[in-house]
PDB file of C-alpha atoms in Angstrom:
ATOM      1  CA  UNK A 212       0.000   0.000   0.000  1.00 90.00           C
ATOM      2  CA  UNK A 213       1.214   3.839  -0.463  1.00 92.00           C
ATOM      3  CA  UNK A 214       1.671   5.534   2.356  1.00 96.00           C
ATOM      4  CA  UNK A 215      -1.385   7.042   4.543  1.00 98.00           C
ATOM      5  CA  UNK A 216      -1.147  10.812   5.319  1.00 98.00           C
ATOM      6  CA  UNK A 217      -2.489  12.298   8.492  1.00 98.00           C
ATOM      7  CA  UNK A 218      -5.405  14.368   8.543  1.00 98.00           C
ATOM      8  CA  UNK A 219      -7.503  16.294  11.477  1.00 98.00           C
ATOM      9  CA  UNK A 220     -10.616  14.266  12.849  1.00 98.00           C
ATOM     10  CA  UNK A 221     -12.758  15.361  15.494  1.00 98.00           C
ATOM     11  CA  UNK A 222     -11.061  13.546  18.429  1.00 98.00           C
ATOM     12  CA  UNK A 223      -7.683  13.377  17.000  1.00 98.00           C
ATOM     13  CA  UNK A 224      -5.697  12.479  13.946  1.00 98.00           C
ATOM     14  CA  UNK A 225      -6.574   9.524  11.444  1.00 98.00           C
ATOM     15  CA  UNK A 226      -4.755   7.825   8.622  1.00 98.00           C
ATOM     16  CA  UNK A 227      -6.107   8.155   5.343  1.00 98.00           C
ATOM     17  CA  UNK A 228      -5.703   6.908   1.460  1.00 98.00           C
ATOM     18  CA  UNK A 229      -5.668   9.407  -1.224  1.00 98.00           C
ATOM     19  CA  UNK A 230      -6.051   8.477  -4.155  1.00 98.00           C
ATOM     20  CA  UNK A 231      -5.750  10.935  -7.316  1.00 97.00           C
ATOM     21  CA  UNK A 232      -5.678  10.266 -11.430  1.00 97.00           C
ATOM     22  CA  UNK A 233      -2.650  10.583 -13.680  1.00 94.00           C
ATOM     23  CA  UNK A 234      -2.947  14.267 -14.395  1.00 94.00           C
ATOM     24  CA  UNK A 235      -2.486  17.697 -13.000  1.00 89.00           C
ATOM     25  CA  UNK A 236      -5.964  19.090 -13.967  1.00 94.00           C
ATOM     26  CA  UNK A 237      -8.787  19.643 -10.809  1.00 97.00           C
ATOM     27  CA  UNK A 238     -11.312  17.244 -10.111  1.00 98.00           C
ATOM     28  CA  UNK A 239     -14.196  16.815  -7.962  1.00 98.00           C
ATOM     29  CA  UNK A 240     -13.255  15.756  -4.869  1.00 98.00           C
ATOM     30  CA  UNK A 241     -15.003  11.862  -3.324  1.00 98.00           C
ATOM     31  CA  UNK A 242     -15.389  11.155   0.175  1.00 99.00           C
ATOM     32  CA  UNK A 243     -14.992   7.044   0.602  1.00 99.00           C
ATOM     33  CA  UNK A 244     -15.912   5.464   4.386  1.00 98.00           C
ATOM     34  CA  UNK A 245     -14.237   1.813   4.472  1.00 98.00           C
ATOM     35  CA  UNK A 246     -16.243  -0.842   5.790  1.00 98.00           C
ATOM     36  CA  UNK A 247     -15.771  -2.727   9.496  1.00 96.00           C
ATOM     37  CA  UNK A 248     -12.591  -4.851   7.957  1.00 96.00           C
ATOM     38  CA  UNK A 249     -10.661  -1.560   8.003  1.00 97.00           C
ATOM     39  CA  UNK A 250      -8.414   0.596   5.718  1.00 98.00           C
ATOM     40  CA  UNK A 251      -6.473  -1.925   3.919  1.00 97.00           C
ATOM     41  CA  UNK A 252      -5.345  -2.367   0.352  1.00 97.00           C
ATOM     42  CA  UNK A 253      -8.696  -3.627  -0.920  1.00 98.00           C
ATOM     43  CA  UNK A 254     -10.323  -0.121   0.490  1.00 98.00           C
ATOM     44  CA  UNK A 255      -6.884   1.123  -1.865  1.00 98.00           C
ATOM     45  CA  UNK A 256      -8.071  -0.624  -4.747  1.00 98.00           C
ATOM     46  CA  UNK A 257     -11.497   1.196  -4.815  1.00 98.00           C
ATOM     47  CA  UNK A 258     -10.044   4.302  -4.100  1.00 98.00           C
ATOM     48  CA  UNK A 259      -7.854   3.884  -6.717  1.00 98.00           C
ATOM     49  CA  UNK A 260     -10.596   2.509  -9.206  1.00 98.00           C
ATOM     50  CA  UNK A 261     -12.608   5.812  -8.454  1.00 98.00           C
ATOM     51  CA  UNK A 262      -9.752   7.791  -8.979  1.00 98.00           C
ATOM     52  CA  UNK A 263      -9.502   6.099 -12.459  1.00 98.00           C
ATOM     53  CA  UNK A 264     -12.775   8.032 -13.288  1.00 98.00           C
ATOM     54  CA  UNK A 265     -11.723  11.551 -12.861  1.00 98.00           C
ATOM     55  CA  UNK A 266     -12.165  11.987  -9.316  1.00 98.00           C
ATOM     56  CA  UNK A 267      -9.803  12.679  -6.119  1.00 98.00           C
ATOM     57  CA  UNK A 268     -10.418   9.941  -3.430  1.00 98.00           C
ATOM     58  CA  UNK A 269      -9.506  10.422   0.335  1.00 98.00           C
ATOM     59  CA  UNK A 270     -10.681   7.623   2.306  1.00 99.00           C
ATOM     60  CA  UNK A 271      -9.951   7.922   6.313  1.00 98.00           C
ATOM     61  CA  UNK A 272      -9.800   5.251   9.126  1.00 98.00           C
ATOM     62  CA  UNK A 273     -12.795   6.075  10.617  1.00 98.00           C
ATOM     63  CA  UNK A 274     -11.596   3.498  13.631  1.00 98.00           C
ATOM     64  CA  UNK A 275      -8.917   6.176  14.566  1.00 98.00           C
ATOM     65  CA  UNK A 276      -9.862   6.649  17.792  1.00 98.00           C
ATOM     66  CA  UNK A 277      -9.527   2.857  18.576  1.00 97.00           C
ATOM     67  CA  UNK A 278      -6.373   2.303  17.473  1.00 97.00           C
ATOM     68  CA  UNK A 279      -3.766   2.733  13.808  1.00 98.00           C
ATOM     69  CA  UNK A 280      -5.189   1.269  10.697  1.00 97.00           C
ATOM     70  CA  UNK A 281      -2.922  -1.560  10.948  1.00 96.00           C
ATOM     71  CA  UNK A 282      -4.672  -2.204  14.194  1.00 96.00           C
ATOM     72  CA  UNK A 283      -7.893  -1.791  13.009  1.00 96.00           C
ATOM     73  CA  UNK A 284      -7.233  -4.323   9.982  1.00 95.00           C
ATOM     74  CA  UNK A 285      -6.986  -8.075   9.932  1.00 94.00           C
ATOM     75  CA  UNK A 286      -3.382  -9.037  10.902  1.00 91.00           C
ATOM     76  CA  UNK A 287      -0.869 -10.866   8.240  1.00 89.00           C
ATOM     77  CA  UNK A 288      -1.605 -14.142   6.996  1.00 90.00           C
ATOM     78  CA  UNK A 289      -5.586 -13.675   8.140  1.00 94.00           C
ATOM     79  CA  UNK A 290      -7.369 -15.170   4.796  1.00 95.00           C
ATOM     80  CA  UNK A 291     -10.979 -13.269   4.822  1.00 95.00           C
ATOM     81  CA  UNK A 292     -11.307 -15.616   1.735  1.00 96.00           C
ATOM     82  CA  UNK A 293     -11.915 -18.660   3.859  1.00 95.00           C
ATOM     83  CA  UNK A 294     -15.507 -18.826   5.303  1.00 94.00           C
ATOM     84  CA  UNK A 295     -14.536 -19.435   8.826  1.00 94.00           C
ATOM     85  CA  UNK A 296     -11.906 -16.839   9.262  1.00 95.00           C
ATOM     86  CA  UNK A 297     -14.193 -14.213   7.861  1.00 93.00           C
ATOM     87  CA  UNK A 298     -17.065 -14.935  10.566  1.00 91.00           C
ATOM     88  CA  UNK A 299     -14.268 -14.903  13.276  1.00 91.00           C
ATOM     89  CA  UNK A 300     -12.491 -11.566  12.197  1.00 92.00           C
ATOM     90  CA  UNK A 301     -16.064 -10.416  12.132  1.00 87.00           C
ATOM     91  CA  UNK A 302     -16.874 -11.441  15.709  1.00 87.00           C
ATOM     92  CA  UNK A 303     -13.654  -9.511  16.604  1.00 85.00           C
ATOM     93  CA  UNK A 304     -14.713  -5.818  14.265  1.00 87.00           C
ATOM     94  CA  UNK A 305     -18.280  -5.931  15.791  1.00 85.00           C
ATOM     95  CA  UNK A 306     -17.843  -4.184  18.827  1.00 91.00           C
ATOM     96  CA  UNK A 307     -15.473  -1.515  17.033  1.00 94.00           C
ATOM     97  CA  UNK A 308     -18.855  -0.594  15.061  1.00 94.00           C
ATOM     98  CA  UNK A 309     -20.798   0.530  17.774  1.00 92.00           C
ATOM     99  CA  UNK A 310     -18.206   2.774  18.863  1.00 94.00           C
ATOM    100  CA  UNK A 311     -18.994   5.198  16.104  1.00 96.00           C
ATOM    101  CA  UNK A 312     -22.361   6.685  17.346  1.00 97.00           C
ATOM    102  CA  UNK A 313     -24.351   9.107  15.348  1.00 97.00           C
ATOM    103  CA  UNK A 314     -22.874  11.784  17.469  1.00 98.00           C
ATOM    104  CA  UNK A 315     -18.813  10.915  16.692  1.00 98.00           C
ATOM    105  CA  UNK A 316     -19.977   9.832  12.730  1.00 98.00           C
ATOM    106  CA  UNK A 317     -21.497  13.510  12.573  1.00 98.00           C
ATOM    107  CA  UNK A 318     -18.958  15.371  14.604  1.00 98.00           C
ATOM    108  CA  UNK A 319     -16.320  13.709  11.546  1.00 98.00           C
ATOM    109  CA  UNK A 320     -17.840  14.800   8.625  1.00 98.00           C
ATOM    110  CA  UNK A 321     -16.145  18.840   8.971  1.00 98.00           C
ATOM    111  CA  UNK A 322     -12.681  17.657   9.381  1.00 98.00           C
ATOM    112  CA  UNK A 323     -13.017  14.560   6.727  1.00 98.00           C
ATOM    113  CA  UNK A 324     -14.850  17.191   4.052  1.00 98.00           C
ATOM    114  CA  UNK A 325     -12.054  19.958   4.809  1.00 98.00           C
ATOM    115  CA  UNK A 326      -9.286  17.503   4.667  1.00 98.00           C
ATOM    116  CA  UNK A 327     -11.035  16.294   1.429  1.00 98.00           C
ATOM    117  CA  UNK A 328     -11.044  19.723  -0.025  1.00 98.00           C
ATOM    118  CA  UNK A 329      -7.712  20.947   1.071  1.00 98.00           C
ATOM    119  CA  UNK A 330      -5.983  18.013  -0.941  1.00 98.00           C
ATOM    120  CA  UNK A 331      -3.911  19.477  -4.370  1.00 96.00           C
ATOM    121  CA  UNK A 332      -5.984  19.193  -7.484  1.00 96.00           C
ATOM    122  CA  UNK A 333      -9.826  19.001  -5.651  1.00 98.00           C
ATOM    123  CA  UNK A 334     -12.162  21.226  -7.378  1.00 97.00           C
ATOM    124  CA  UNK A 335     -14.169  24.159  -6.156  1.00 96.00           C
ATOM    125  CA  UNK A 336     -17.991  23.146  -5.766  1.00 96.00           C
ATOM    126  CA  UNK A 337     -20.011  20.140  -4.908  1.00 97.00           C
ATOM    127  CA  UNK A 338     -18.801  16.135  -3.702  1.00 98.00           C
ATOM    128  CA  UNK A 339     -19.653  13.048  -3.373  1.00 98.00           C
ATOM    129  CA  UNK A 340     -19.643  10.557  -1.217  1.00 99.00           C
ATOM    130  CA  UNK A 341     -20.129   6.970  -0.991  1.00 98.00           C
ATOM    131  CA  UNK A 342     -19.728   3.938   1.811  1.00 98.00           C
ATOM    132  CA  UNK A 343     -19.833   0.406   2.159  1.00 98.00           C
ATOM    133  CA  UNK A 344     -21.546  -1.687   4.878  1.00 97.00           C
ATOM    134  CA  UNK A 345     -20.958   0.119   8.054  1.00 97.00           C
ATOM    135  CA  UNK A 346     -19.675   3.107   5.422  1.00 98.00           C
ATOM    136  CA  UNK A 347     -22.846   2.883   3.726  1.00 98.00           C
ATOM    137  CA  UNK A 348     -24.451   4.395   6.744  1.00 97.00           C
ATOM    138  CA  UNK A 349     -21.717   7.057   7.580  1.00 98.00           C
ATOM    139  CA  UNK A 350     -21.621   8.132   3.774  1.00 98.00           C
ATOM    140  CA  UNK A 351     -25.486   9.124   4.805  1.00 98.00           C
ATOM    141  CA  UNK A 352     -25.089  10.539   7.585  1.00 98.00           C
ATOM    142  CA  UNK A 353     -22.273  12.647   6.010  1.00 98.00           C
ATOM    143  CA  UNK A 354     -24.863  13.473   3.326  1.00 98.00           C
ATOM    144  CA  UNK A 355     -27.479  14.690   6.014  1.00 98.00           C
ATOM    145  CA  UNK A 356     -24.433  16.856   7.518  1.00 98.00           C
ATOM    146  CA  UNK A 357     -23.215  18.533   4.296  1.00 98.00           C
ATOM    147  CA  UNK A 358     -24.869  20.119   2.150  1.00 96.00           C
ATOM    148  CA  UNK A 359     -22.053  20.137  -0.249  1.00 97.00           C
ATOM    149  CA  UNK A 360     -22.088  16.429  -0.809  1.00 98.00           C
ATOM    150  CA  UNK A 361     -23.946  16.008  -3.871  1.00 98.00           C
ATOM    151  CA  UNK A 362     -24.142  12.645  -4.909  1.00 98.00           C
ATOM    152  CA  UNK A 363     -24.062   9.849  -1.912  1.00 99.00           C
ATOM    153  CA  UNK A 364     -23.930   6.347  -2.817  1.00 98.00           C
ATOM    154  CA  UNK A 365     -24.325   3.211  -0.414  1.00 98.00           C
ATOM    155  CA  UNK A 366     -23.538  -0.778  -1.067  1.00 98.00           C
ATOM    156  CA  UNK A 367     -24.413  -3.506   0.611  1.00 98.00           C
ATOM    157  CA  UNK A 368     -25.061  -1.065   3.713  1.00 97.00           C
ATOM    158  CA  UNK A 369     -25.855  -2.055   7.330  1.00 94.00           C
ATOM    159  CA  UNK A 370     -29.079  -0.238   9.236  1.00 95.00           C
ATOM    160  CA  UNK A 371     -29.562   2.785   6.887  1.00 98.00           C
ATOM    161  CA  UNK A 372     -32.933   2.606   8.119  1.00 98.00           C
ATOM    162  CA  UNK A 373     -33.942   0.873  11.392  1.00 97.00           C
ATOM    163  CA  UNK A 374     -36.436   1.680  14.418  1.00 96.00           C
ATOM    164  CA  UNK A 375     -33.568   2.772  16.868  1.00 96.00           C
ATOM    165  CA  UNK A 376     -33.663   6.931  17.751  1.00 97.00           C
ATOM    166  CA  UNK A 377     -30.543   7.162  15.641  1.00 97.00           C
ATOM    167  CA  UNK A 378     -31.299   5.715  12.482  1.00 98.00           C
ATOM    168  CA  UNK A 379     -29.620   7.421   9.362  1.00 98.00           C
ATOM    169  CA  UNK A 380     -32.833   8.035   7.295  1.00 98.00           C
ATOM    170  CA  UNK A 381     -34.187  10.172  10.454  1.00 98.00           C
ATOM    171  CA  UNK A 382     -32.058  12.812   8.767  1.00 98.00           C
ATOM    172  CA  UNK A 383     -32.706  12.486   4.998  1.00 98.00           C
ATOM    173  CA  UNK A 384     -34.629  15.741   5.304  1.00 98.00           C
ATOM    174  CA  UNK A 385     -31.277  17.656   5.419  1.00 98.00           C
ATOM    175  CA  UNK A 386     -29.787  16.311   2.756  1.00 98.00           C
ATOM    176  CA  UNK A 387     -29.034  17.977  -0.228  1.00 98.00           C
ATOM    177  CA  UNK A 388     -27.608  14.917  -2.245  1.00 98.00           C
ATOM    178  CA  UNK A 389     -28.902  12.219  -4.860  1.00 98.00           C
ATOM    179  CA  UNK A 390     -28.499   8.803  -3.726  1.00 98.00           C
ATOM    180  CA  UNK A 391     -27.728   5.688  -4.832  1.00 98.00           C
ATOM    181  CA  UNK A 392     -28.270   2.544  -2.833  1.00 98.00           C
ATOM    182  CA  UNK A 393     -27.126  -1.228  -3.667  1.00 98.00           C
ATOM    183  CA  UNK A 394     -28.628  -3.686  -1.359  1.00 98.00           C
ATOM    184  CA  UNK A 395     -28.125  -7.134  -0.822  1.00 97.00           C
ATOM    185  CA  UNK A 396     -30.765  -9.504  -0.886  1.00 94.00           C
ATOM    186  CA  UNK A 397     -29.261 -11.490   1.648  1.00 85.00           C
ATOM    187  CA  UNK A 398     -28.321  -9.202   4.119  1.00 92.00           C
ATOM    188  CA  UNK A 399     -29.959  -9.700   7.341  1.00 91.00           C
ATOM    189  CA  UNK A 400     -28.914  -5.962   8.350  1.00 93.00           C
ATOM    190  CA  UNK A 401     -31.166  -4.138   5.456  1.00 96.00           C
ATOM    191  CA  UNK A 402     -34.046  -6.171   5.548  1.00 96.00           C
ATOM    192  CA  UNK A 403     -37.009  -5.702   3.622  1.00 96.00           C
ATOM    193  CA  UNK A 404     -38.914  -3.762   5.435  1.00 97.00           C
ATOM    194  CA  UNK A 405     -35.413  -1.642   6.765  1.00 97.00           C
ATOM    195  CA  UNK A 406     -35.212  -1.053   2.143  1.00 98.00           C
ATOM    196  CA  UNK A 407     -38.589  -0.354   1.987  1.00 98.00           C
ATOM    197  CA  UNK A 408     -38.737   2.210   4.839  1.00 98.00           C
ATOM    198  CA  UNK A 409     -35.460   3.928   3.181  1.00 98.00           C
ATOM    199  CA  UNK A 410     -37.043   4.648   0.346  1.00 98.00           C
ATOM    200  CA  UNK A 411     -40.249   5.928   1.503  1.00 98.00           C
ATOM    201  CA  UNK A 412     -38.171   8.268   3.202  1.00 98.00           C
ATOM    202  CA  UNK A 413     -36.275   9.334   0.524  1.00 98.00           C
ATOM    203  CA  UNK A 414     -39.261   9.966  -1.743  1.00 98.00           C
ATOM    204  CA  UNK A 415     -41.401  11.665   1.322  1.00 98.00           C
ATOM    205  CA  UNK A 416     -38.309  14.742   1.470  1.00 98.00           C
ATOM    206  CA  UNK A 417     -38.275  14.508  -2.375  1.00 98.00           C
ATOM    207  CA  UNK A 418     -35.180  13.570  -2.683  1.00 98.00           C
ATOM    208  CA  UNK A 419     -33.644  12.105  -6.234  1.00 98.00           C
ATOM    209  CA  UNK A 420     -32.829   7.868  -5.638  1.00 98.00           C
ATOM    210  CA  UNK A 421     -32.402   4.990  -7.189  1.00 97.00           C
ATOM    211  CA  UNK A 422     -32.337   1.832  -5.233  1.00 96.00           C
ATOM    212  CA  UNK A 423     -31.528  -2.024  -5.708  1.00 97.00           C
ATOM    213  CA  UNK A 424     -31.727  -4.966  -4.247  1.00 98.00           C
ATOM    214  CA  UNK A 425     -28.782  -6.880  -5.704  1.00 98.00           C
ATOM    215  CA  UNK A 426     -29.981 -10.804  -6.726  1.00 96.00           C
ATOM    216  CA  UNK A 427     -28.608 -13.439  -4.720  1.00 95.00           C
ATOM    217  CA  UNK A 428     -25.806 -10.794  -3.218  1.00 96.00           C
ATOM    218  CA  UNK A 429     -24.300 -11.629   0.226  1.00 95.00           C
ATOM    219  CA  UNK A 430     -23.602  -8.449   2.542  1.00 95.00           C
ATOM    220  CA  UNK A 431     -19.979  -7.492   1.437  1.00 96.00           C
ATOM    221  CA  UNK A 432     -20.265  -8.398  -2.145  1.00 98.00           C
ATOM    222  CA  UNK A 433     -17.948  -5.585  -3.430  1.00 98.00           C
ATOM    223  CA  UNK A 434     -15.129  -7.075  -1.159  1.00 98.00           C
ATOM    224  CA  UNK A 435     -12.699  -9.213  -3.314  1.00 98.00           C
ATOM    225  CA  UNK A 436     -10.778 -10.086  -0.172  1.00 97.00           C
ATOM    226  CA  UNK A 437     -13.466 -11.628   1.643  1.00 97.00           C
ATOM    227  CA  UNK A 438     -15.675 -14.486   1.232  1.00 97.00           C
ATOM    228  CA  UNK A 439     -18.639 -12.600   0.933  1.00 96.00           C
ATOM    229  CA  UNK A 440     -17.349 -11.015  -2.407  1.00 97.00           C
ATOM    230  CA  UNK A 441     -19.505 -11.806  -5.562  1.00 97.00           C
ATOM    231  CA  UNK A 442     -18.743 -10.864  -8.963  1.00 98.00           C
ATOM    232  CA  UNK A 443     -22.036  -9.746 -10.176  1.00 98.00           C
ATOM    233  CA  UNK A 444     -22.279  -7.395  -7.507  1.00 98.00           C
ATOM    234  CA  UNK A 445     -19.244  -5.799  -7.405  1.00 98.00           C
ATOM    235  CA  UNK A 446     -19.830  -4.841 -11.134  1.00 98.00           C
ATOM    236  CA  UNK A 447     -23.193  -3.821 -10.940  1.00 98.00           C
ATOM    237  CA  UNK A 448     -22.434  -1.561  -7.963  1.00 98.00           C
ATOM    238  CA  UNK A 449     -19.008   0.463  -9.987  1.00 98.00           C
ATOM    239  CA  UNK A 450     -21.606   0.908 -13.002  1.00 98.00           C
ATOM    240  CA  UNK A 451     -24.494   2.513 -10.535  1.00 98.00           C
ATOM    241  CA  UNK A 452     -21.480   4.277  -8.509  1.00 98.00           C
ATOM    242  CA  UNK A 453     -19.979   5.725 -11.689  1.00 98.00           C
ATOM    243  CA  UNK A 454     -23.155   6.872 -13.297  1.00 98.00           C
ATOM    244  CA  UNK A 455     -24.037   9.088  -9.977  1.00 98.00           C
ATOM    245  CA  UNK A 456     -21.011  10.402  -9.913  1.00 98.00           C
ATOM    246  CA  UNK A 457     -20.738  11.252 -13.588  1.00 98.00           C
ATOM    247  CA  UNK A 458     -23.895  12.846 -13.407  1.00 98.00           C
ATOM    248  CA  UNK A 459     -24.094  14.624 -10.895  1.00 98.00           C
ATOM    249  CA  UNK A 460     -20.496  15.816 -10.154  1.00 98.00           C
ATOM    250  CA  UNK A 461     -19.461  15.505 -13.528  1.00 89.00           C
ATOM    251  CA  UNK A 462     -15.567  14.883 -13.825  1.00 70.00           C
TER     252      UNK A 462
END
C-alpha cells in the first residue's frame, strides 16, 4: 500500500488513502468510508478505481480513535477468503462498530470534508460521497451533515434505516444529495422492510434515488478479499457508482 497521510478528525488524527488520477488538472473531490474490515489495500483498490474516473479519493480510518489502521485491519496471513476466518475476524470488528455513534460519525464529517477539499488538485464546488456496509451508513449521515455532498452512494449497507432513535434516514430531510443505494438480498442488516422504509423516506423529502436490491448478493459483495465477495455485484455496484457520480459531479 502507499503511504497514509495524516489528517484532522474530530477527536484526534486519522490515517487516510488518497487516491488521485494521472494528471495535474482539478477534479471533484469523493469522500470514501471503508467498511468494518478496516483501511487496507482492498479499500486502496477502490479508491484507486474511483480515482480512475476523474475523481480525487480520500478515504480515512474512521476506527482512529480505537487504534492505527494496521490495528484496526486483519493481521498478516488472516485469509478473509476462507468462510470461517471471515465470521471470526467479524466477531472480533463488531464491537469496534458501535463505537462510532451518530454523534462521533457527525462530529467527523467537517474535518473529513475539509481535509477532502484541502488536498492538491480538488475542485471548487459540490462532492460526493459513498460507503460500504458500516460506510454505507456514515456516507449518509455525512450526506445529512453537508450540504455540499452532492451525490451519496451506499452498497451492501448495514441499518440505513432501522427503528432505533438514531437511524440514518431520520435525517434524509437535510440532505441535499442524490443517492444511490445497492442492497443485498441477503443481508440480514437491510431487511425488507429496513429497504422499503429507506425509500419511503427518501421519496417523502423529495429527494432524487435509485435503489436495488442486488440478486442473490451476500452483505460485502464488493469485497474481493473476503468471502462474501460476488462478482455480479461488485460490477453492478461500480456501473451505478460511476453513473451518480458522472452525473451529478461531472468529472
Amino acid at each position: 500500500m502507499r503511504p497514509f497521510i495524516e489528517i484532522p478528525a474530530a477527536d484526534g488524527t486519522a490515517e487516510a488513502i488518497v487516491a488521485r488520477p494521472d494528471d495535474d488538472q482539478a477534479h471533484p473531490g469523493v469522500l470514501l468510508w471503508m467498511d468494518a474490515i478496516g483501511l487496507r489495500p482492498r479499500i486502496e483498490e477502490m479508491a484507486d478505481r474511483i480515482a480512475s474516473w476523474g475523481y480525487v479519493v480520500l478515504a480515512p480510518n474512521t476506527f482512529y480513535r480505537l487504534g492505527s489502521a494496521a490495528e484496526m485491519s486483519p493481521p498478516a496471513g488472516m485469509d478473509l477468503t476462507d468462510p470461517e476466518q471471515r465470521a471470526a475476524y467479524g466477531q472480533q470488528s463488531f464491537p469496534r462498530v458501535a463505537e462510532l455513534t451518530k454523534e462521533r460519525t457527525e462530529a467527523d464529517v467537517a474535518p473529513f470534508v475539509a481535509a477532502l477539499r484541502g488536498l492538491p488538485g480538488v475542485a471548487d464546488g459540490p462532492i460526493g460521497t459513498t460507503g460500504y456496509c458500516m460506510g454505507a451508513k456514515h456516507a449518509t449521515r455525512a450526506a445529512c451533515v453537508d450540504p455540499s455532498i452532492a451525490a451519496c452512494g451506499g452498497f451492501h449497507g448495514a441499518q440505513v434505516a432501522s427503528d432505533q432513535p438514531d437511524s440514518p434516514h431520520l435525517s434524509l430531510g437535510s440532505a441535499r444529495a442524490a443517492f444511490v443505494y445497492g442492497h443485498a438480498d441477503k443481508d440480514r442488516s437491510m431487511p425488507p422492510e429496513s429497504i422499503e422504509l429507506l425509500d419511503r423516506t427518501l421519496t417523502e423529502h423529495g429527494l432524487t434515488a435509485t435503489t436495488a436490491v442486488y440478486p442473490d448478493a451476500p452483505h460485502g459483495y464488493t469485497m474481493t478479499d473476503t468471502s462474501s465477495h460476488q462478482q455480479a455485484g461488485e460490477d453492478r455496484h461500480w456501473r451505478e457508482l460511476r453513473e451518480l457520480f458522472d452525473r451529478v459531479l461531472g468529472a
